[in-house]
Amino acid sequence: MANAPFACLLTHPDGGYLQIGEDGGVFAWEAPFFGSLGGMPINAPIVDAAWTPTHQGYWMVGADGGVFNFGDAQFHGSMGGAALNEPIKSIAATGEGGYILAARDGGVFPFGPGAVYEGNALWSG
């Protein structure tokens, strides 16, 4: 039984999926497991997660913009501790190993390789 409400689901291209709770607990169903935050104190609930391009790791992001990395996921920065107009709602991986955070108000925060944002254009590469 989960300790917190469900936050998101990550499907793996080889089959299976990860079910992730708002507390960062991860339940792996025939998909690679690289760790979790279950039982650890976090400042804000987890809202989304993304696989790395190799699918050998994943990032989780909290509503406050805190980013947590597992497996081959590299940490490139976060919005944790920054004053946000609205909470973070999603994270997306770039093809080069970076990631992009998106807030509820449309704010976009790129981190790492391949994460580029200019005006209204967002792309990976």
mmCIF file of C-alpha atoms in Angstrom:
data_model
loop_
_atom_site.group_PDB
_atom_site.id
_atom_site.type_symbol
_atom_site.label_atom_id
_atom_site.label_comp_id
_atom_site.label_asym_id
_atom_site.label_seq_id
_atom_site.Cartn_x
_atom_site.Cartn_y
_atom_site.Cartn_z
ATOM 1 C CA MET A 1 0.000 0.000 0.000
ATOM 2 C CA ALA A 2 1.304 3.441 -0.906
ATOM 3 C CA ASN A 3 2.046 6.021 1.798
ATOM 4 C CA ALA A 4 1.031 9.001 -0.329
ATOM 5 C CA PRO A 5 -1.340 9.809 -3.211
ATOM 6 C CA PHE A 6 -0.308 8.897 -6.742
ATOM 7 C CA ALA A 7 1.750 11.557 -8.595
ATOM 8 C CA CYS A 8 2.607 10.068 -12.006
ATOM 9 C CA LEU A 9 3.284 6.997 -14.086
ATOM 10 C CA LEU A 10 6.394 6.379 -16.219
ATOM 11 C CA THR A 11 6.107 3.731 -18.921
ATOM 12 C CA HIS A 12 9.326 2.062 -20.071
ATOM 13 C CA PRO A 13 9.924 1.400 -23.797
ATOM 14 C CA ASP A 14 10.914 -2.219 -23.033
ATOM 15 C CA GLY A 15 7.676 -2.750 -21.119
ATOM 16 C CA GLY A 16 6.584 -2.201 -17.565
ATOM 17 C CA TYR A 17 6.188 1.047 -15.698
ATOM 18 C CA LEU A 18 7.006 2.978 -12.559
ATOM 19 C CA GLN A 19 4.235 4.247 -10.315
ATOM 20 C CA ILE A 20 5.430 7.288 -8.341
ATOM 21 C CA GLY A 21 3.765 8.754 -5.275
ATOM 22 C CA GLU A 22 3.696 12.362 -4.125
ATOM 23 C CA ASP A 23 6.165 11.354 -1.382
ATOM 24 C CA GLY A 24 8.656 10.128 -4.028
ATOM 25 C CA GLY A 25 8.015 6.462 -3.316
ATOM 26 C CA VAL A 26 8.525 4.349 -6.456
ATOM 27 C CA PHE A 27 6.820 1.065 -7.276
ATOM 28 C CA ALA A 28 8.414 -0.742 -10.235
ATOM 29 C CA TRP A 29 6.248 -3.052 -12.307
ATOM 30 C CA GLU A 30 8.560 -4.936 -14.707
ATOM 31 C CA ALA A 31 10.599 -1.752 -15.290
ATOM 32 C CA PRO A 32 14.087 -0.859 -14.002
ATOM 33 C CA PHE A 33 14.180 0.535 -10.455
ATOM 34 C CA PHE A 34 16.984 2.965 -9.578
ATOM 35 C CA GLY A 35 15.827 4.320 -6.233
ATOM 36 C CA SER A 36 13.167 6.407 -4.544
ATOM 37 C CA LEU A 37 12.547 9.110 -1.974
ATOM 38 C CA GLY A 38 10.097 6.979 0.006
ATOM 39 C CA GLY A 39 10.513 7.675 3.718
ATOM 40 C CA MET A 40 12.704 10.742 3.161
ATOM 41 C CA PRO A 41 11.497 14.248 4.074
ATOM 42 C CA ILE A 42 10.876 16.479 1.051
ATOM 43 C CA ASN A 43 9.728 20.117 0.971
ATOM 44 C CA ALA A 44 6.935 19.751 -1.593
ATOM 45 C CA PRO A 45 5.046 16.864 -3.181
ATOM 46 C CA ILE A 46 6.458 15.150 -6.259
ATOM 47 C CA VAL A 47 4.377 16.127 -9.306
ATOM 48 C CA ASP A 48 6.105 14.468 -12.280
ATOM 49 C CA ALA A 49 9.031 12.338 -13.454
ATOM 50 C CA ALA A 50 10.922 11.635 -16.697
ATOM 51 C CA TRP A 51 13.221 8.882 -17.972
ATOM 52 C CA THR A 52 16.713 9.766 -19.129
ATOM 53 C CA PRO A 53 17.361 9.325 -22.889
ATOM 54 C CA THR A 54 19.005 5.927 -22.155
ATOM 55 C CA HIS A 55 16.098 4.809 -19.932
ATOM 56 C CA GLN A 56 18.703 3.840 -17.327
ATOM 57 C CA GLY A 57 17.644 6.512 -14.852
ATOM 58 C CA TYR A 58 14.977 9.071 -14.075
ATOM 59 C CA TRP A 59 14.367 12.496 -12.601
ATOM 60 C CA MET A 60 11.552 13.425 -10.238
ATOM 61 C CA VAL A 61 10.407 17.002 -9.705
ATOM 62 C CA GLY A 62 8.513 18.524 -6.798
ATOM 63 C CA ALA A 63 5.923 21.285 -6.962
ATOM 64 C CA ASP A 64 8.585 23.667 -5.586
ATOM 65 C CA GLY A 65 10.944 22.830 -8.483
ATOM 66 C CA GLY A 66 13.235 20.532 -6.496
ATOM 67 C CA VAL A 67 14.812 17.929 -8.817
ATOM 68 C CA PHE A 68 15.931 14.461 -7.685
ATOM 69 C CA ASN A 69 18.045 12.183 -9.889
ATOM 70 C CA PHE A 70 18.416 8.392 -9.951
ATOM 71 C CA GLY A 71 20.425 5.914 -12.059
ATOM 72 C CA ASP A 72 22.299 7.664 -14.886
ATOM 73 C CA ALA A 73 20.248 10.867 -14.504
ATOM 74 C CA GLN A 74 22.593 13.836 -14.065
ATOM 75 C CA PHE A 75 21.601 16.761 -11.848
ATOM 76 C CA HIS A 76 21.871 20.075 -13.738
ATOM 77 C CA GLY A 77 20.037 22.389 -11.350
ATOM 78 C CA SER A 78 16.579 23.065 -9.987
ATOM 79 C CA MET A 79 14.115 25.760 -9.027
ATOM 80 C CA GLY A 80 13.998 24.461 -5.449
ATOM 81 C CA GLY A 81 14.176 27.432 -3.096
ATOM 82 C CA ALA A 82 13.427 29.978 -5.839
ATOM 83 C CA ALA A 83 10.335 32.170 -5.619
ATOM 84 C CA LEU A 84 7.947 30.824 -8.259
ATOM 85 C CA ASN A 85 4.773 32.553 -9.458
ATOM 86 C CA GLU A 86 3.051 29.165 -9.757
ATOM 87 C CA PRO A 87 4.071 25.596 -8.843
ATOM 88 C CA ILE A 88 6.036 23.350 -11.177
ATOM 89 C CA LYS A 89 3.761 20.845 -12.933
ATOM 90 C CA SER A 90 6.020 18.807 -15.234
ATOM 91 C CA ILE A 91 9.507 17.761 -16.270
ATOM 92 C CA ALA A 92 10.632 16.662 -19.746
ATOM 93 C CA ALA A 93 13.959 15.144 -20.767
ATOM 94 C CA THR A 94 15.985 16.463 -23.674
ATOM 95 C CA GLY A 95 17.645 14.027 -26.056
ATOM 96 C CA GLU A 96 21.050 15.142 -24.776
ATOM 97 C CA GLY A 97 20.563 14.406 -21.073
ATOM 98 C CA GLY A 98 19.190 17.714 -19.826
ATOM 99 C CA TYR A 99 15.695 18.498 -18.652
ATOM 100 C CA ILE A 100 13.082 21.230 -18.787
ATOM 101 C CA LEU A 101 10.699 22.172 -15.984
ATOM 102 C CA ALA A 102 7.317 23.753 -16.681
ATOM 103 C CA ALA A 103 5.206 25.702 -14.184
ATOM 104 C CA ARG A 104 1.417 25.919 -14.019
ATOM 105 C CA ASP A 105 1.517 29.490 -15.407
ATOM 106 C CA GLY A 106 3.587 28.421 -18.436
ATOM 107 C CA GLY A 107 6.968 29.358 -16.973
ATOM 108 C CA VAL A 108 9.727 27.256 -18.570
ATOM 109 C CA PHE A 109 13.050 26.493 -16.883
ATOM 110 C CA PRO A 110 15.727 24.664 -18.936
ATOM 111 C CA PHE A 111 18.689 22.840 -17.336
ATOM 112 C CA GLY A 112 21.615 20.966 -18.865
ATOM 113 C CA PRO A 113 22.525 19.736 -22.350
ATOM 114 C CA GLY A 114 19.957 20.263 -25.066
ATOM 115 C CA ALA A 115 17.706 22.446 -22.915
ATOM 116 C CA VAL A 116 17.185 25.657 -24.882
ATOM 117 C CA TYR A 117 14.530 28.320 -24.419
ATOM 118 C CA GLU A 118 14.298 31.547 -26.393
ATOM 119 C CA GLY A 119 11.158 33.648 -26.258
ATOM 120 C CA ASN A 120 8.199 31.482 -27.230
ATOM 121 C CA ALA A 121 10.329 28.743 -28.814
ATOM 122 C CA LEU A 122 11.431 25.676 -26.892
ATOM 123 C CA TRP A 123 13.388 22.891 -28.500
ATOM 124 C CA SER A 124 15.959 20.239 -27.795
ATOM 125 C CA GLY A 125 19.225 20.422 -29.659
#
